[in-house]
Amino acid sequence: MSDVLELVEARLRTTLGEPDARAAVTFLGTDRIEVLRFVGDLDNEVVRYATLGMSAQPMSDPTAVVADPLRGPRAELVLTVRGGRADTDKVLRPLAVLAASPQVEGVIVAPGASLDVGEPLWPGAPFTSVLVAEPGGLVEDLELDEPCDPVRFLPLLPMTPNEAAWKRVHGAEALQERWLRHGVDLRDPLRSGVPLDD
């Protein structure tokens, strides 16, 4: 399905511009996952990281006896942070790990899900997990020929361990409302956790 990945990369380039860096990670028994870095504004204020490879095959229900090679949700992951405040380029491997999780662990990554890498996303990061947000705001879905599902570009919102625990109890929507109410800058790679006791 290299043609799918070519279409995905073309969509990313059309939307985000030319990547200024890319790295490839291969895990035993999985397809190669690349992570592309896109630097936005002229002052490099915003940096975006997008996976490339997760959508090569559809995510399948882990209980299915045989995985459908064509039908099923497809996705890539997109993380946006403010540049120059932390060594966020070290997020490349954790992002690749998350993108490989459907192949490795048989999970279906969808909006509202929590993904945990078990270590800081980058050196000094107060985050070890991310919330998968709704797609479509930054990069539009990529329609594929029938019977394939479209590729969705899922934004990732870093969560502190306390936010992740609170989200497990109250849900993704409640956490996002709390972030909004407190004016949390979700792109700040050094932000502190949102107040959870009011």
PDB file of C-alpha atoms in Angstrom:
ATOM      1  CA  MET A   1       0.000   0.000   0.000  1.00  0.00           C
ATOM      2  CA  SER A   2       2.891   2.350  -0.703  1.00  0.00           C
ATOM      3  CA  ASP A   3       0.515   4.280  -2.981  1.00  0.00           C
ATOM      4  CA  VAL A   4      -1.603   5.124   0.070  1.00  0.00           C
ATOM      5  CA  LEU A   5       1.450   6.519   1.831  1.00  0.00           C
ATOM      6  CA  GLU A   6       2.356   8.584  -1.233  1.00  0.00           C
ATOM      7  CA  LEU A   7      -1.141  10.124  -1.167  1.00  0.00           C
ATOM      8  CA  VAL A   8      -0.869  10.706   2.581  1.00  0.00           C
ATOM      9  CA  GLU A   9       2.488  12.450   2.239  1.00  0.00           C
ATOM     10  CA  ALA A  10       1.127  14.582  -0.600  1.00  0.00           C
ATOM     11  CA  ARG A  11      -1.813  15.639   1.604  1.00  0.00           C
ATOM     12  CA  LEU A  12       0.541  16.533   4.459  1.00  0.00           C
ATOM     13  CA  ARG A  13       2.781  18.566   2.150  1.00  0.00           C
ATOM     14  CA  THR A  14      -0.191  20.384   0.604  1.00  0.00           C
ATOM     15  CA  THR A  15      -1.524  21.302   4.040  1.00  0.00           C
ATOM     16  CA  LEU A  16       1.603  21.813   6.147  1.00  0.00           C
ATOM     17  CA  GLY A  17       4.296  22.654   3.573  1.00  0.00           C
ATOM     18  CA  GLU A  18       7.581  20.896   2.977  1.00  0.00           C
ATOM     19  CA  PRO A  19       8.921  18.867   5.900  1.00  0.00           C
ATOM     20  CA  ASP A  20      12.295  20.116   7.094  1.00  0.00           C
ATOM     21  CA  ALA A  21      13.245  16.817   8.721  1.00  0.00           C
ATOM     22  CA  ARG A  22      12.141  13.198   8.799  1.00  0.00           C
ATOM     23  CA  ALA A  23      13.113  10.103  10.722  1.00  0.00           C
ATOM     24  CA  ALA A  24      12.231   6.450  10.242  1.00  0.00           C
ATOM     25  CA  VAL A  25      11.719   3.860  12.959  1.00  0.00           C
ATOM     26  CA  THR A  26      11.174   0.141  12.406  1.00  0.00           C
ATOM     27  CA  PHE A  27       9.941  -2.171  15.134  1.00  0.00           C
ATOM     28  CA  LEU A  28      10.288  -5.934  14.971  1.00  0.00           C
ATOM     29  CA  GLY A  29       7.398  -7.413  13.030  1.00  0.00           C
ATOM     30  CA  THR A  30       5.948  -4.082  11.887  1.00  0.00           C
ATOM     31  CA  ASP A  31       6.089  -1.847   8.850  1.00  0.00           C
ATOM     32  CA  ARG A  32       8.378   1.163   8.896  1.00  0.00           C
ATOM     33  CA  ILE A  33       6.969   4.298  10.514  1.00  0.00           C
ATOM     34  CA  GLU A  34       8.306   7.706   9.536  1.00  0.00           C
ATOM     35  CA  VAL A  35       7.827  10.942  11.438  1.00  0.00           C
ATOM     36  CA  LEU A  36       7.939  14.179   9.462  1.00  0.00           C
ATOM     37  CA  ARG A  37       8.645  17.562  11.039  1.00  0.00           C
ATOM     38  CA  PHE A  38       7.044  20.714   9.680  1.00  0.00           C
ATOM     39  CA  VAL A  39       8.125  24.149  10.899  1.00  0.00           C
ATOM     40  CA  GLY A  40       5.315  26.642  10.508  1.00  0.00           C
ATOM     41  CA  ASP A  41       5.605  30.385  10.923  1.00  0.00           C
ATOM     42  CA  LEU A  42       8.603  32.438   9.864  1.00  0.00           C
ATOM     43  CA  ASP A  43       9.723  32.705  13.471  1.00  0.00           C
ATOM     44  CA  ASN A  44       9.459  28.907  13.881  1.00  0.00           C
ATOM     45  CA  GLU A  45       6.864  29.413  16.590  1.00  0.00           C
ATOM     46  CA  VAL A  46       4.889  26.271  15.731  1.00  0.00           C
ATOM     47  CA  VAL A  47       6.372  22.856  14.999  1.00  0.00           C
ATOM     48  CA  ARG A  48       4.232  19.987  13.776  1.00  0.00           C
ATOM     49  CA  TYR A  49       5.149  16.309  13.774  1.00  0.00           C
ATOM     50  CA  ALA A  50       3.166  13.905  11.601  1.00  0.00           C
ATOM     51  CA  THR A  51       3.483  10.152  11.336  1.00  0.00           C
ATOM     52  CA  LEU A  52       3.669   8.429   7.958  1.00  0.00           C
ATOM     53  CA  GLY A  53       3.137   4.679   7.769  1.00  0.00           C
ATOM     54  CA  MET A  54       0.360   3.992  10.263  1.00  0.00           C
ATOM     55  CA  SER A  55      -2.243   4.266   7.481  1.00  0.00           C
ATOM     56  CA  ALA A  56      -0.530   1.748   5.161  1.00  0.00           C
ATOM     57  CA  GLN A  57      -2.997  -0.860   6.387  1.00  0.00           C
ATOM     58  CA  PRO A  58      -6.345  -0.546   8.142  1.00  0.00           C
ATOM     59  CA  MET A  59      -6.614  -0.941  11.884  1.00  0.00           C
ATOM     60  CA  SER A  60      -8.492  -4.126  12.695  1.00  0.00           C
ATOM     61  CA  ASP A  61     -10.562  -5.372  15.583  1.00  0.00           C
ATOM     62  CA  PRO A  62      -8.212  -7.428  17.778  1.00  0.00           C
ATOM     63  CA  THR A  63     -11.004 -10.011  18.257  1.00  0.00           C
ATOM     64  CA  ALA A  64     -11.407 -10.571  14.507  1.00  0.00           C
ATOM     65  CA  VAL A  65     -10.248 -13.994  13.324  1.00  0.00           C
ATOM     66  CA  VAL A  66      -8.902 -12.592  10.052  1.00  0.00           C
ATOM     67  CA  ALA A  67      -7.943  -8.958   9.471  1.00  0.00           C
ATOM     68  CA  ASP A  68      -9.552  -7.332   6.423  1.00  0.00           C
ATOM     69  CA  PRO A  69      -6.698  -6.045   4.223  1.00  0.00           C
ATOM     70  CA  LEU A  70      -8.823  -3.210   2.792  1.00  0.00           C
ATOM     71  CA  ARG A  71     -11.684  -2.259   5.113  1.00  0.00           C
ATOM     72  CA  GLY A  72     -11.200  -0.638   8.485  1.00  0.00           C
ATOM     73  CA  PRO A  73     -10.180   2.730   9.899  1.00  0.00           C
ATOM     74  CA  ARG A  74      -6.892   4.270   8.774  1.00  0.00           C
ATOM     75  CA  ALA A  75      -5.110   7.123  10.501  1.00  0.00           C
ATOM     76  CA  GLU A  76      -1.941   9.123  10.967  1.00  0.00           C
ATOM     77  CA  LEU A  77      -1.025  11.134  14.075  1.00  0.00           C
ATOM     78  CA  VAL A  78      -0.253  14.862  14.230  1.00  0.00           C
ATOM     79  CA  LEU A  79       1.325  16.666  17.196  1.00  0.00           C
ATOM     80  CA  THR A  80       1.633  20.463  17.310  1.00  0.00           C
ATOM     81  CA  VAL A  81       3.895  22.265  19.807  1.00  0.00           C
ATOM     82  CA  ARG A  82       5.444  25.680  20.240  1.00  0.00           C
ATOM     83  CA  GLY A  83       9.012  25.579  18.987  1.00  0.00           C
ATOM     84  CA  GLY A  84      12.150  26.577  20.849  1.00  0.00           C
ATOM     85  CA  ARG A  85      10.872  25.946  24.371  1.00  0.00           C
ATOM     86  CA  ALA A  86      11.948  22.303  24.779  1.00  0.00           C
ATOM     87  CA  ASP A  87      13.810  19.556  22.936  1.00  0.00           C
ATOM     88  CA  THR A  88      10.600  18.315  21.326  1.00  0.00           C
ATOM     89  CA  ASP A  89      12.458  16.638  18.436  1.00  0.00           C
ATOM     90  CA  LYS A  90      13.016  13.734  20.843  1.00  0.00           C
ATOM     91  CA  VAL A  91       9.275  13.003  20.444  1.00  0.00           C
ATOM     92  CA  LEU A  92       9.998  11.225  17.149  1.00  0.00           C
ATOM     93  CA  ARG A  93      10.464   7.774  18.675  1.00  0.00           C
ATOM     94  CA  PRO A  94       7.479   7.989  21.081  1.00  0.00           C
ATOM     95  CA  LEU A  95       5.300   9.118  18.161  1.00  0.00           C
ATOM     96  CA  ALA A  96       6.487   6.190  16.069  1.00  0.00           C
ATOM     97  CA  VAL A  97       5.718   3.840  18.978  1.00  0.00           C
ATOM     98  CA  LEU A  98       2.164   5.208  19.159  1.00  0.00           C
ATOM     99  CA  ALA A  99       1.742   4.938  15.386  1.00  0.00           C
ATOM    100  CA  ALA A 100       2.895   1.302  15.484  1.00  0.00           C
ATOM    101  CA  SER A 101       0.503   0.367  18.314  1.00  0.00           C
ATOM    102  CA  PRO A 102      -2.298  -0.844  15.976  1.00  0.00           C
ATOM    103  CA  GLN A 103       0.147  -3.358  14.429  1.00  0.00           C
ATOM    104  CA  VAL A 104       1.918  -4.269  17.664  1.00  0.00           C
ATOM    105  CA  GLU A 105      -0.965  -4.307  20.142  1.00  0.00           C
ATOM    106  CA  GLY A 106      -3.974  -4.668  17.862  1.00  0.00           C
ATOM    107  CA  VAL A 107      -5.606  -1.479  19.115  1.00  0.00           C
ATOM    108  CA  ILE A 108      -7.831   0.836  17.105  1.00  0.00           C
ATOM    109  CA  VAL A 109      -6.767   4.449  17.648  1.00  0.00           C
ATOM    110  CA  ALA A 110      -9.810   6.728  17.617  1.00  0.00           C
ATOM    111  CA  PRO A 111     -10.831  10.165  18.934  1.00  0.00           C
ATOM    112  CA  GLY A 112     -11.273  10.183  22.702  1.00  0.00           C
ATOM    113  CA  ALA A 113      -8.659   7.482  23.276  1.00  0.00           C
ATOM    114  CA  SER A 114      -5.671   7.841  25.577  1.00  0.00           C
ATOM    115  CA  LEU A 115      -2.276   6.613  24.394  1.00  0.00           C
ATOM    116  CA  ASP A 116       0.532   6.215  26.926  1.00  0.00           C
ATOM    117  CA  VAL A 117       4.222   5.766  26.123  1.00  0.00           C
ATOM    118  CA  GLY A 118       5.237   5.214  29.750  1.00  0.00           C
ATOM    119  CA  GLU A 119       7.994   7.842  29.679  1.00  0.00           C
ATOM    120  CA  PRO A 120       8.227  11.595  29.018  1.00  0.00           C
ATOM    121  CA  LEU A 121       7.348  12.461  25.423  1.00  0.00           C
ATOM    122  CA  TRP A 122      10.606  14.476  25.265  1.00  0.00           C
ATOM    123  CA  PRO A 123      13.316  15.340  27.833  1.00  0.00           C
ATOM    124  CA  GLY A 124      11.799  17.212  30.750  1.00  0.00           C
ATOM    125  CA  ALA A 125       8.259  16.865  29.420  1.00  0.00           C
ATOM    126  CA  PRO A 126       5.532  16.707  32.075  1.00  0.00           C
ATOM    127  CA  PHE A 127       3.578  14.416  29.716  1.00  0.00           C
ATOM    128  CA  THR A 128       3.751  10.647  29.243  1.00  0.00           C
ATOM    129  CA  SER A 129       0.481  10.236  27.356  1.00  0.00           C
ATOM    130  CA  VAL A 130      -1.716  11.955  24.797  1.00  0.00           C
ATOM    131  CA  LEU A 131      -5.416  12.405  24.194  1.00  0.00           C
ATOM    132  CA  VAL A 132      -6.519  11.640  20.634  1.00  0.00           C
ATOM    133  CA  ALA A 133      -8.632  14.559  19.420  1.00  0.00           C
ATOM    134  CA  GLU A 134     -11.186  14.843  16.615  1.00  0.00           C
ATOM    135  CA  PRO A 135      -9.725  15.007  13.101  1.00  0.00           C
ATOM    136  CA  GLY A 136     -10.490  17.462  10.316  1.00  0.00           C
ATOM    137  CA  GLY A 137      -9.465  20.739  11.897  1.00  0.00           C
ATOM    138  CA  LEU A 138      -5.925  20.925  10.561  1.00  0.00           C
ATOM    139  CA  VAL A 139      -5.533  18.234   7.888  1.00  0.00           C
ATOM    140  CA  GLU A 140      -8.643  17.086   6.041  1.00  0.00           C
ATOM    141  CA  ASP A 141      -9.465  13.395   5.758  1.00  0.00           C
ATOM    142  CA  LEU A 142      -7.964  11.730   2.698  1.00  0.00           C
ATOM    143  CA  GLU A 143     -10.555   9.806   0.707  1.00  0.00           C
ATOM    144  CA  LEU A 144      -9.350   6.521  -0.804  1.00  0.00           C
ATOM    145  CA  ASP A 145     -10.881   4.355  -3.514  1.00  0.00           C
ATOM    146  CA  GLU A 146     -13.653   1.998  -2.431  1.00  0.00           C
ATOM    147  CA  PRO A 147     -13.803  -0.150  -0.384  1.00  0.00           C
ATOM    148  CA  CYS A 148     -11.030   1.513   1.655  1.00  0.00           C
ATOM    149  CA  ASP A 149     -11.914   3.844   4.519  1.00  0.00           C
ATOM    150  CA  PRO A 150     -10.514   7.386   4.376  1.00  0.00           C
ATOM    151  CA  VAL A 151      -7.272   8.246   6.159  1.00  0.00           C
ATOM    152  CA  ARG A 152      -7.948  10.473   9.161  1.00  0.00           C
ATOM    153  CA  PHE A 153      -5.280  12.762  10.592  1.00  0.00           C
ATOM    154  CA  LEU A 154      -5.708  12.594  14.354  1.00  0.00           C
ATOM    155  CA  PRO A 155      -4.392  15.479  16.481  1.00  0.00           C
ATOM    156  CA  LEU A 156      -2.629  14.485  19.698  1.00  0.00           C
ATOM    157  CA  LEU A 157      -2.990  16.570  22.874  1.00  0.00           C
ATOM    158  CA  PRO A 158      -0.318  15.852  25.522  1.00  0.00           C
ATOM    159  CA  MET A 159      -1.639  15.015  28.996  1.00  0.00           C
ATOM    160  CA  THR A 160       0.023  15.073  32.392  1.00  0.00           C
ATOM    161  CA  PRO A 161      -0.375  11.856  34.445  1.00  0.00           C
ATOM    162  CA  ASN A 162      -2.969  13.589  36.657  1.00  0.00           C
ATOM    163  CA  GLU A 163      -4.938  14.768  33.610  1.00  0.00           C
ATOM    164  CA  ALA A 164      -4.825  11.249  32.151  1.00  0.00           C
ATOM    165  CA  ALA A 165      -6.120   9.775  35.423  1.00  0.00           C
ATOM    166  CA  TRP A 166      -8.873  12.423  35.632  1.00  0.00           C
ATOM    167  CA  LYS A 167      -9.833  11.740  32.005  1.00  0.00           C
ATOM    168  CA  ARG A 168     -10.229   8.007  32.726  1.00  0.00           C
ATOM    169  CA  VAL A 169     -12.862   8.866  35.328  1.00  0.00           C
ATOM    170  CA  HIS A 170     -14.634  11.827  33.706  1.00  0.00           C
ATOM    171  CA  GLY A 171     -14.056  11.289  29.987  1.00  0.00           C
ATOM    172  CA  ALA A 172     -12.275  13.059  27.150  1.00  0.00           C
ATOM    173  CA  GLU A 173     -14.949  15.675  26.567  1.00  0.00           C
ATOM    174  CA  ALA A 174     -14.920  16.785  30.201  1.00  0.00           C
ATOM    175  CA  LEU A 175     -11.121  17.166  30.148  1.00  0.00           C
ATOM    176  CA  GLN A 176     -11.228  19.197  26.937  1.00  0.00           C
ATOM    177  CA  GLU A 177     -13.920  21.458  28.430  1.00  0.00           C
ATOM    178  CA  ARG A 178     -11.730  21.976  31.511  1.00  0.00           C
ATOM    179  CA  TRP A 179      -8.729  22.880  29.350  1.00  0.00           C
ATOM    180  CA  LEU A 180     -10.888  25.372  27.456  1.00  0.00           C
ATOM    181  CA  ARG A 181     -12.381  26.902  30.612  1.00  0.00           C
ATOM    182  CA  HIS A 182      -8.919  27.476  32.107  1.00  0.00           C
ATOM    183  CA  GLY A 183      -7.418  28.792  28.859  1.00  0.00           C
ATOM    184  CA  VAL A 184      -4.737  26.085  28.729  1.00  0.00           C
ATOM    185  CA  ASP A 185      -2.234  26.465  25.887  1.00  0.00           C
ATOM    186  CA  LEU A 186      -2.126  22.856  24.701  1.00  0.00           C
ATOM    187  CA  ARG A 187       0.804  23.641  22.392  1.00  0.00           C
ATOM    188  CA  ASP A 188       3.065  24.715  25.254  1.00  0.00           C
ATOM    189  CA  PRO A 189       5.588  21.866  25.671  1.00  0.00           C
ATOM    190  CA  LEU A 190       6.297  22.947  29.256  1.00  0.00           C
ATOM    191  CA  ARG A 191       2.782  23.732  30.471  1.00  0.00           C
ATOM    192  CA  SER A 192       1.636  22.607  33.882  1.00  0.00           C
ATOM    193  CA  GLY A 193      -1.443  20.494  34.435  1.00  0.00           C
ATOM    194  CA  VAL A 194      -4.900  22.072  34.472  1.00  0.00           C
ATOM    195  CA  PRO A 195      -6.520  22.486  37.943  1.00  0.00           C
ATOM    196  CA  LEU A 196      -8.620  19.378  38.562  1.00  0.00           C
ATOM    197  CA  ASP A 197     -10.192  20.121  41.939  1.00  0.00           C
ATOM    198  CA  ASP A 198     -12.524  23.040  41.204  1.00  0.00           C
TER     199      ASP A 198
END
